[in-house]
Amino acid sequence: MKKLLTISTQDYLKHIYELTEHNAPASTNTLAARLKVRPASVTGMIQKLANEKPALVEYQKHQGVTLTKEGRRAALEVIRHHRLLETWLVQTLGYSWDEVHEEAERLEHVISEDFEQRVAEALGHPLRDPHGELIPTANLEMPLEDATPLSTLRKNQRGTIVSVRDADADLLRYLERLGLIPNTHIEAIDYSPFDHNLTIKVGEQTRVLGLSVTNKILIKED
Amino acid sequence: MKKLLTISTQDYLKHIYELTEHNAPASTNTLAARLKVRPASVTGMIQKLANEKPALVEYQKHQGVTLTKEGRRAALEVIRHHRLLETWLVQTLGYSWDEVHEEAERLEHVISEDFEQRVAEALGHPLRDPHGELIPTANLEMPLEDATPLSTLRKNQRGTIVSVRDADADLLRYLERLGLIPNTHIEAIDYSPFDHNLTIKVGEQTRVLGLSVTNKILIKED
DNA sequence: AACTTTATTTAGCCTTACCTAAATCAATTT
DNA sequence: AAATTGATTTAGGTAAGGCTAAATAAAGTT
């Protein structure tokens, strides 16, 4: 007897999850920007979510918002849907890496538990989606991230790209052109401590990447 | 620059299409029953749909409602989505014949044109869904039905099941148990003009079917 | 033709989730 | 400590799409 949440509520929870993932409560304004809604609307919605029983968010006026246990589970459910869907759309309908997001964004709210299970099964219970993001488990826990930002790689170290985080479609297309997609093997050939630029070798190519990019790419050293 | 319709509107149009398929305008009450909504709500919604520009339905107080050209196209779009989705879910996720309906019912409203095309492509542009229902074409026309009701089959005639129309999940499960699913070959071995019962042979089995069943099964003679 | 039953419509309300404008709080400067 | 600025909240509205109850229209009976 799980409570049914509106699409809008699911979206709020998902975005709150993402904004609070690295500690720190989410502010009304950033949430409003993410949701493409006015700050006043966010305040209203948050107040409702905080007064549900059980409460989905923890909220003190002017102090930002965090998820409760219930809220977190609901958020992880949506995120699991999203990431499974992206994986599935890429694998079975030939969507490209950067096209799937929008489609999954709409589907994630309407698929059944049964559908979720069938897709997970069909995909062999994948750990990561096509961007390399971790997929929450069936019992709604987020696996630990065992990859590290590319920005921590230093001269002569090698690694394999695992994930590209928080990237918009433009950046994804850019990275795809550079061949910087999950499973690609790379080697750091230079690092500048001044501007934090990292020079890497990707296959035959040499690329120089700034911090804003190297921070978004996760790798596993090898 | 197609107009975006709400899920609710899409549902109204779809059900109006189905109720008016064999001539005759749809009445407020039957529509309300189908949509699981009160008659008063139907009146309200229909009035809105009739006043859209362009109008989606034709409506005269107390005379029932029919679709306009625009309304019909919108309805066929939803029905195309539904039937493609059912076909796809059965083929790629192993849904059974009688389980797909609900899932497709929710997905049909949120998939993109791109998704529709990819699925149609992946399936090889099928003509019928798993129930045998005709799938509207990409340019939103309903193909002509070239199959006939099983109730017209007479002693010693043979045919192949093409479709099971308007059946609820219970009937579908029942027919599945009897082996009466699309592509099954059958032969009429007796017909009673009094009660319209038809005795047929399905593989090794002999079955006696009443009119309420034989009218819902479409076949092609051979 | 009058009455009864059933179908349909009108009127008035509710909820959800958004909006704008105005008010208040918090943080930073001066 | 006061003032300014920016973030947040309150107050009051709007549009969808439901609902109930009451009013009206149509259809069927006597």
Coordinates of N, CA and C in Angstrom, one line a residue, chain B residues 65-186:
Chain B
V65 N -22.4 13.2 -29.1 CA -21.2 13.8 -29.6 C -20.5 13.0 -30.6
T66 N -19.9 13.6 -31.7 CA -19.1 12.9 -32.7 C -17.8 13.7 -32.8
L67 N -16.8 13.0 -33.5 CA -15.5 13.7 -33.7 C -15.5 14.5 -34.9
T68 N -14.8 15.6 -34.9 CA -14.5 16.3 -36.1 C -13.2 15.7 -36.8
K69 N -12.8 16.2 -37.9 CA -11.6 15.7 -38.6 C -10.4 15.8 -37.6
E70 N -10.3 16.9 -37.0 CA -9.2 17.1 -36.1 C -9.2 16.2 -34.9
G71 N -10.4 16.1 -34.4 CA -10.6 15.2 -33.3 C -10.3 13.8 -33.6
R72 N -10.7 13.3 -34.8 CA -10.4 12.0 -35.2 C -9.0 11.7 -35.4
R73 N -8.3 12.7 -35.9 CA -6.8 12.5 -36.1 C -6.2 12.4 -34.7
A74 N -6.6 13.2 -33.8 CA -6.0 13.1 -32.4 C -6.3 11.8 -31.8
A75 N -7.5 11.3 -32.0 CA -7.9 10.0 -31.4 C -7.0 8.9 -32.0
L76 N -6.9 9.0 -33.4 CA -6.1 7.9 -34.0 C -4.7 7.9 -33.6
E77 N -4.2 9.1 -33.3 CA -2.8 9.2 -32.9 C -2.6 8.4 -31.6
V78 N -3.6 8.6 -30.6 CA -3.5 7.9 -29.3 C -3.7 6.4 -29.5
I79 N -4.6 6.1 -30.4 CA -4.8 4.6 -30.6 C -3.6 4.0 -31.3
R80 N -3.0 4.7 -32.2 CA -1.8 4.2 -32.8 C -0.7 3.9 -31.8
H81 N -0.5 4.9 -30.9 CA 0.4 4.8 -29.8 C 0.1 3.5 -29.0
H82 N -1.2 3.4 -28.6 CA -1.6 2.3 -27.8 C -1.3 1.0 -28.4
R83 N -1.6 0.8 -29.6 CA -1.5 -0.5 -30.3 C 0.0 -0.8 -30.6
L84 N 0.7 0.2 -31.0 CA 2.2 0.0 -31.2 C 2.8 -0.4 -29.9
L85 N 2.4 0.3 -28.8 CA 3.0 0.0 -27.5 C 2.7 -1.5 -27.1
E86 N 1.4 -1.8 -27.2 CA 1.1 -3.2 -26.8 C 1.9 -4.2 -27.6
T87 N 2.0 -4.0 -28.9 CA 2.8 -4.9 -29.7 C 4.2 -5.0 -29.2
W88 N 4.7 -3.9 -28.9 CA 6.1 -3.8 -28.5 C 6.4 -4.4 -27.2
L89 N 5.5 -4.1 -26.2 CA 5.6 -4.7 -24.9 C 5.6 -6.2 -24.9
V90 N 4.7 -6.7 -25.7 CA 4.5 -8.2 -25.8 C 5.8 -8.7 -26.4
Q91 N 6.3 -8.1 -27.5 CA 7.4 -8.7 -28.2 C 8.8 -8.5 -27.5
T92 N 9.0 -7.4 -26.8 CA 10.3 -7.2 -26.2 C 10.3 -7.4 -24.7
L93 N 9.2 -7.3 -24.0 CA 9.3 -7.5 -22.6 C 8.5 -8.7 -22.1
G94 N 8.0 -9.5 -23.1 CA 7.3 -10.8 -22.7 C 6.0 -10.6 -21.9
Y95 N 5.4 -9.4 -22.1 CA 4.1 -9.3 -21.5 C 3.2 -10.3 -22.2
S96 N 2.2 -10.7 -21.4 CA 1.2 -11.6 -22.1 C 0.1 -10.7 -22.7
W97 N -0.6 -11.4 -23.6 CA -1.7 -10.8 -24.3 C -2.6 -10.0 -23.5
D98 N -3.0 -10.5 -22.3 CA -4.0 -9.9 -21.5 C -3.4 -8.9 -20.4
E99 N -2.1 -8.8 -20.3 CA -1.5 -7.9 -19.3 C -1.1 -6.5 -19.8
V100 N -0.9 -6.5 -21.1 CA -0.4 -5.2 -21.7 C -1.2 -4.0 -21.7
H101 N -2.5 -4.2 -21.6 CA -3.4 -3.1 -21.8 C -3.2 -1.9 -20.9
E102 N -3.3 -2.2 -19.6 CA -3.1 -1.1 -18.6 C -1.8 -0.3 -18.8
E103 N -0.7 -1.1 -19.0 CA 0.6 -0.4 -19.2 C 0.5 0.5 -20.4
A104 N 0.0 0.0 -21.5 CA 0.0 0.8 -22.7 C -0.9 2.1 -22.5
E105 N -2.0 1.8 -21.7 CA -2.9 2.9 -21.4 C -2.3 4.1 -20.8
R106 N -1.2 3.9 -20.0 CA -0.6 5.0 -19.4 C 0.5 5.6 -20.3
L107 N 1.2 4.7 -21.0 CA 2.4 5.1 -21.8 C 1.9 5.9 -23.1
E108 N 0.7 5.5 -23.6 CA 0.3 6.1 -24.8 C 0.2 7.6 -24.9
H109 N 0.1 8.2 -23.7 CA -0.1 9.6 -23.6 C 1.3 10.4 -23.5
V110 N 2.3 9.7 -23.3 CA 3.6 10.4 -23.0 C 4.7 10.1 -24.0
I111 N 4.5 9.2 -24.9 CA 5.6 9.0 -25.8 C 5.7 10.0 -26.9
S112 N 6.9 10.3 -27.4 CA 7.1 11.3 -28.5 C 6.9 10.7 -29.8
E113 N 6.7 11.5 -30.8 CA 6.6 11.1 -32.2 C 7.9 10.3 -32.6
D114 N 9.0 10.7 -32.1 CA 10.3 10.0 -32.3 C 10.2 8.6 -31.8
F115 N 9.7 8.5 -30.6 CA 9.6 7.2 -30.0 C 8.6 6.3 -30.8
E116 N 7.5 6.9 -31.2 CA 6.5 6.2 -32.0 C 7.2 5.6 -33.3
Q117 N 7.9 6.4 -33.9 CA 8.6 6.0 -35.2 C 9.6 4.9 -34.9
R118 N 10.4 5.1 -33.9 CA 11.4 4.1 -33.6 C 10.7 2.7 -33.3
V119 N 9.6 2.7 -32.6 CA 9.0 1.5 -32.2 C 8.4 0.9 -33.5
A120 N 7.7 1.7 -34.3 CA 7.1 1.2 -35.5 C 8.1 0.5 -36.4
E121 N 9.2 1.2 -36.5 CA 10.4 0.7 -37.3 C 10.9 -0.6 -36.8
A122 N 11.1 -0.6 -35.4 CA 11.7 -1.8 -34.8 C 10.8 -3.0 -35.0
L123 N 9.5 -2.7 -35.1 CA 8.5 -3.8 -35.2 C 8.2 -4.2 -36.7
G124 N 8.8 -3.4 -37.6 CA 8.6 -3.7 -39.0 C 7.2 -3.2 -39.4
H125 N 6.8 -2.1 -38.9 CA 5.5 -1.5 -39.3 C 4.3 -2.5 -39.3
P126 N 4.0 -3.0 -38.1 CA 3.0 -4.0 -38.1 C 1.6 -3.4 -38.4
L127 N 0.7 -4.3 -38.9 CA -0.6 -3.9 -39.3 C -1.6 -4.1 -38.1
R128 N -1.3 -5.1 -37.3 CA -2.2 -5.3 -36.2 C -1.5 -5.5 -34.9
D129 N -2.2 -5.2 -33.7 CA -1.5 -5.4 -32.4 C -1.7 -6.8 -32.0
P130 N -1.3 -7.1 -30.7 CA -1.4 -8.5 -30.3 C -2.8 -9.1 -30.2
H131 N -3.7 -8.2 -30.1 CA -5.1 -8.7 -30.0 C -5.7 -8.8 -31.4
G132 N -4.9 -8.4 -32.4 CA -5.3 -8.4 -33.8 C -6.0 -7.1 -34.2
E133 N -6.1 -6.2 -33.4 CA -6.7 -4.9 -33.8 C -5.8 -4.2 -34.8
L134 N -6.5 -3.5 -35.7 CA -5.8 -2.7 -36.7 C -5.1 -1.6 -36.1
I135 N -3.8 -1.3 -36.5 CA -3.1 -0.2 -36.1 C -3.2 1.0 -37.1
P136 N -3.7 2.1 -36.6 CA -3.8 3.3 -37.5 C -2.4 3.6 -38.2
T137 N -2.5 4.0 -39.4 CA -1.2 4.3 -40.1 C -0.5 5.5 -39.6
A138 N 0.8 5.7 -40.0 CA 1.5 6.8 -39.5 C 0.9 8.2 -39.9
N139 N 0.2 8.2 -41.0 CA -0.5 9.4 -41.4 C -2.0 9.5 -40.9
L140 N -2.2 8.7 -39.8 CA -3.4 8.7 -39.1 C -4.7 8.4 -39.8
E141 N -4.6 7.3 -40.6 CA -5.8 6.8 -41.1 C -6.0 5.3 -40.6
M142 N -7.3 5.0 -40.4 CA -7.6 3.6 -39.9 C -7.7 2.7 -41.1
P143 N -6.9 1.7 -41.2 CA -7.0 0.8 -42.4 C -8.4 0.1 -42.4
L144 N -8.8 -0.4 -43.5 CA -10.1 -1.1 -43.6 C -10.0 -2.4 -43.0
E145 N -11.0 -2.9 -42.3 CA -11.0 -4.2 -41.7 C -11.4 -5.2 -42.8
D146 N -10.5 -6.2 -43.1 CA -10.8 -7.1 -44.1 C -11.1 -8.5 -43.5
A147 N -11.2 -8.6 -42.2 CA -11.6 -9.8 -41.6 C -13.1 -9.8 -41.2
T148 N -13.7 -11.0 -41.0 CA -15.1 -11.0 -40.6 C -15.3 -11.7 -39.3
P149 N -16.5 -11.4 -38.7 CA -16.7 -12.1 -37.4 C -16.8 -13.6 -37.5
L150 N -16.3 -14.3 -36.5 CA -16.4 -15.7 -36.4 C -17.8 -16.2 -36.5
S151 N -18.7 -15.3 -36.1 CA -20.1 -15.7 -36.1 C -20.7 -15.9 -37.5
T152 N -19.9 -15.5 -38.5 CA -20.4 -15.7 -39.9 C -19.9 -17.0 -40.5
L153 N -19.0 -17.7 -39.8 CA -18.5 -18.9 -40.3 C -19.5 -20.1 -40.2
R154 N -19.7 -20.9 -41.2 CA -20.7 -22.0 -41.2 C -20.0 -23.3 -41.4
K155 N -20.7 -24.4 -41.1 CA -20.3 -25.7 -41.1 C -19.3 -26.0 -42.3
N156 N -18.2 -26.6 -41.9 CA -17.2 -27.0 -42.9 C -16.3 -25.9 -43.5
Q157 N -16.6 -24.7 -43.1 CA -15.7 -23.6 -43.5 C -14.5 -23.5 -42.5
R158 N -13.4 -23.1 -43.1 CA -12.2 -23.0 -42.3 C -11.7 -21.5 -42.3
G159 N -11.0 -21.2 -41.2 CA -10.4 -19.8 -41.2 C -9.3 -19.7 -40.2
T160 N -8.7 -18.5 -40.1 CA -7.7 -18.2 -39.2 C -8.0 -17.0 -38.3
I161 N -7.9 -17.1 -37.0 CA -8.2 -16.0 -36.2 C -7.3 -14.9 -36.4
V162 N -7.9 -13.7 -36.5 CA -7.1 -12.5 -36.8 C -7.1 -11.6 -35.6
S163 N -8.2 -11.5 -34.9 CA -8.4 -10.5 -33.9 C -9.4 -10.9 -32.9
V164 N -9.3 -10.3 -31.7 CA -10.3 -10.4 -30.7 C -10.7 -9.0 -30.3
R165 N -11.9 -8.6 -30.6 CA -12.3 -7.2 -30.4 C -12.9 -7.0 -29.0
D166 N -12.7 -5.8 -28.5 CA -13.4 -5.3 -27.3 C -13.5 -6.2 -26.2
A167 N -12.5 -7.0 -26.0 CA -12.5 -8.0 -24.9 C -11.9 -7.5 -23.6
D168 N -12.5 -7.8 -22.5 CA -11.8 -7.4 -21.2 C -10.8 -8.5 -20.9
A169 N -10.0 -8.2 -19.8 CA -8.9 -9.1 -19.5 C -9.4 -10.6 -19.2
D170 N -10.6 -10.6 -18.6 CA -11.1 -12.0 -18.2 C -11.4 -12.8 -19.5
L171 N -12.1 -12.2 -20.4 CA -12.4 -12.9 -21.7 C -11.1 -13.3 -22.4
L172 N -10.1 -12.4 -22.4 CA -8.9 -12.7 -23.0 C -8.2 -13.9 -22.4
R173 N -8.2 -14.0 -21.1 CA -7.6 -15.1 -20.4 C -8.4 -16.4 -20.8
Y174 N -9.7 -16.3 -20.8 CA -10.5 -17.4 -21.1 C -10.2 -17.9 -22.5
L175 N -10.1 -17.0 -23.5 CA -9.9 -17.4 -24.8 C -8.5 -18.0 -25.0
E176 N -7.6 -17.4 -24.2 CA -6.2 -18.0 -24.3 C -6.2 -19.4 -23.8
R177 N -7.0 -19.7 -22.8 CA -7.0 -21.1 -22.3 C -7.6 -22.0 -23.3
L178 N -8.6 -21.5 -24.1 CA -9.1 -22.3 -25.2 C -8.3 -22.4 -26.4
G179 N -7.2 -21.7 -26.4 CA -6.3 -21.7 -27.6 C -6.8 -20.8 -28.7
L180 N -7.8 -19.9 -28.3 CA -8.3 -19.0 -29.4 C -7.7 -17.7 -29.5
I181 N -6.4 -17.7 -30.0 CA -5.7 -16.5 -30.1 C -5.3 -16.2 -31.5
P182 N -5.0 -15.0 -31.9 CA -4.7 -14.6 -33.3 C -3.7 -15.7 -33.9
N183 N -3.9 -15.9 -35.2 CA -3.1 -16.8 -36.0 C -3.5 -18.3 -35.8
T184 N -4.5 -18.6 -34.9 CA -4.9 -19.9 -34.8 C -5.8 -20.3 -35.9
H185 N -5.6 -21.5 -36.4 CA -6.5 -22.0 -37.5 C -7.6 -22.8 -36.9
I186 N -8.8 -22.6 -37.4 CA -10.0 -23.3 -36.9 C -10.9 -23.8 -38.0

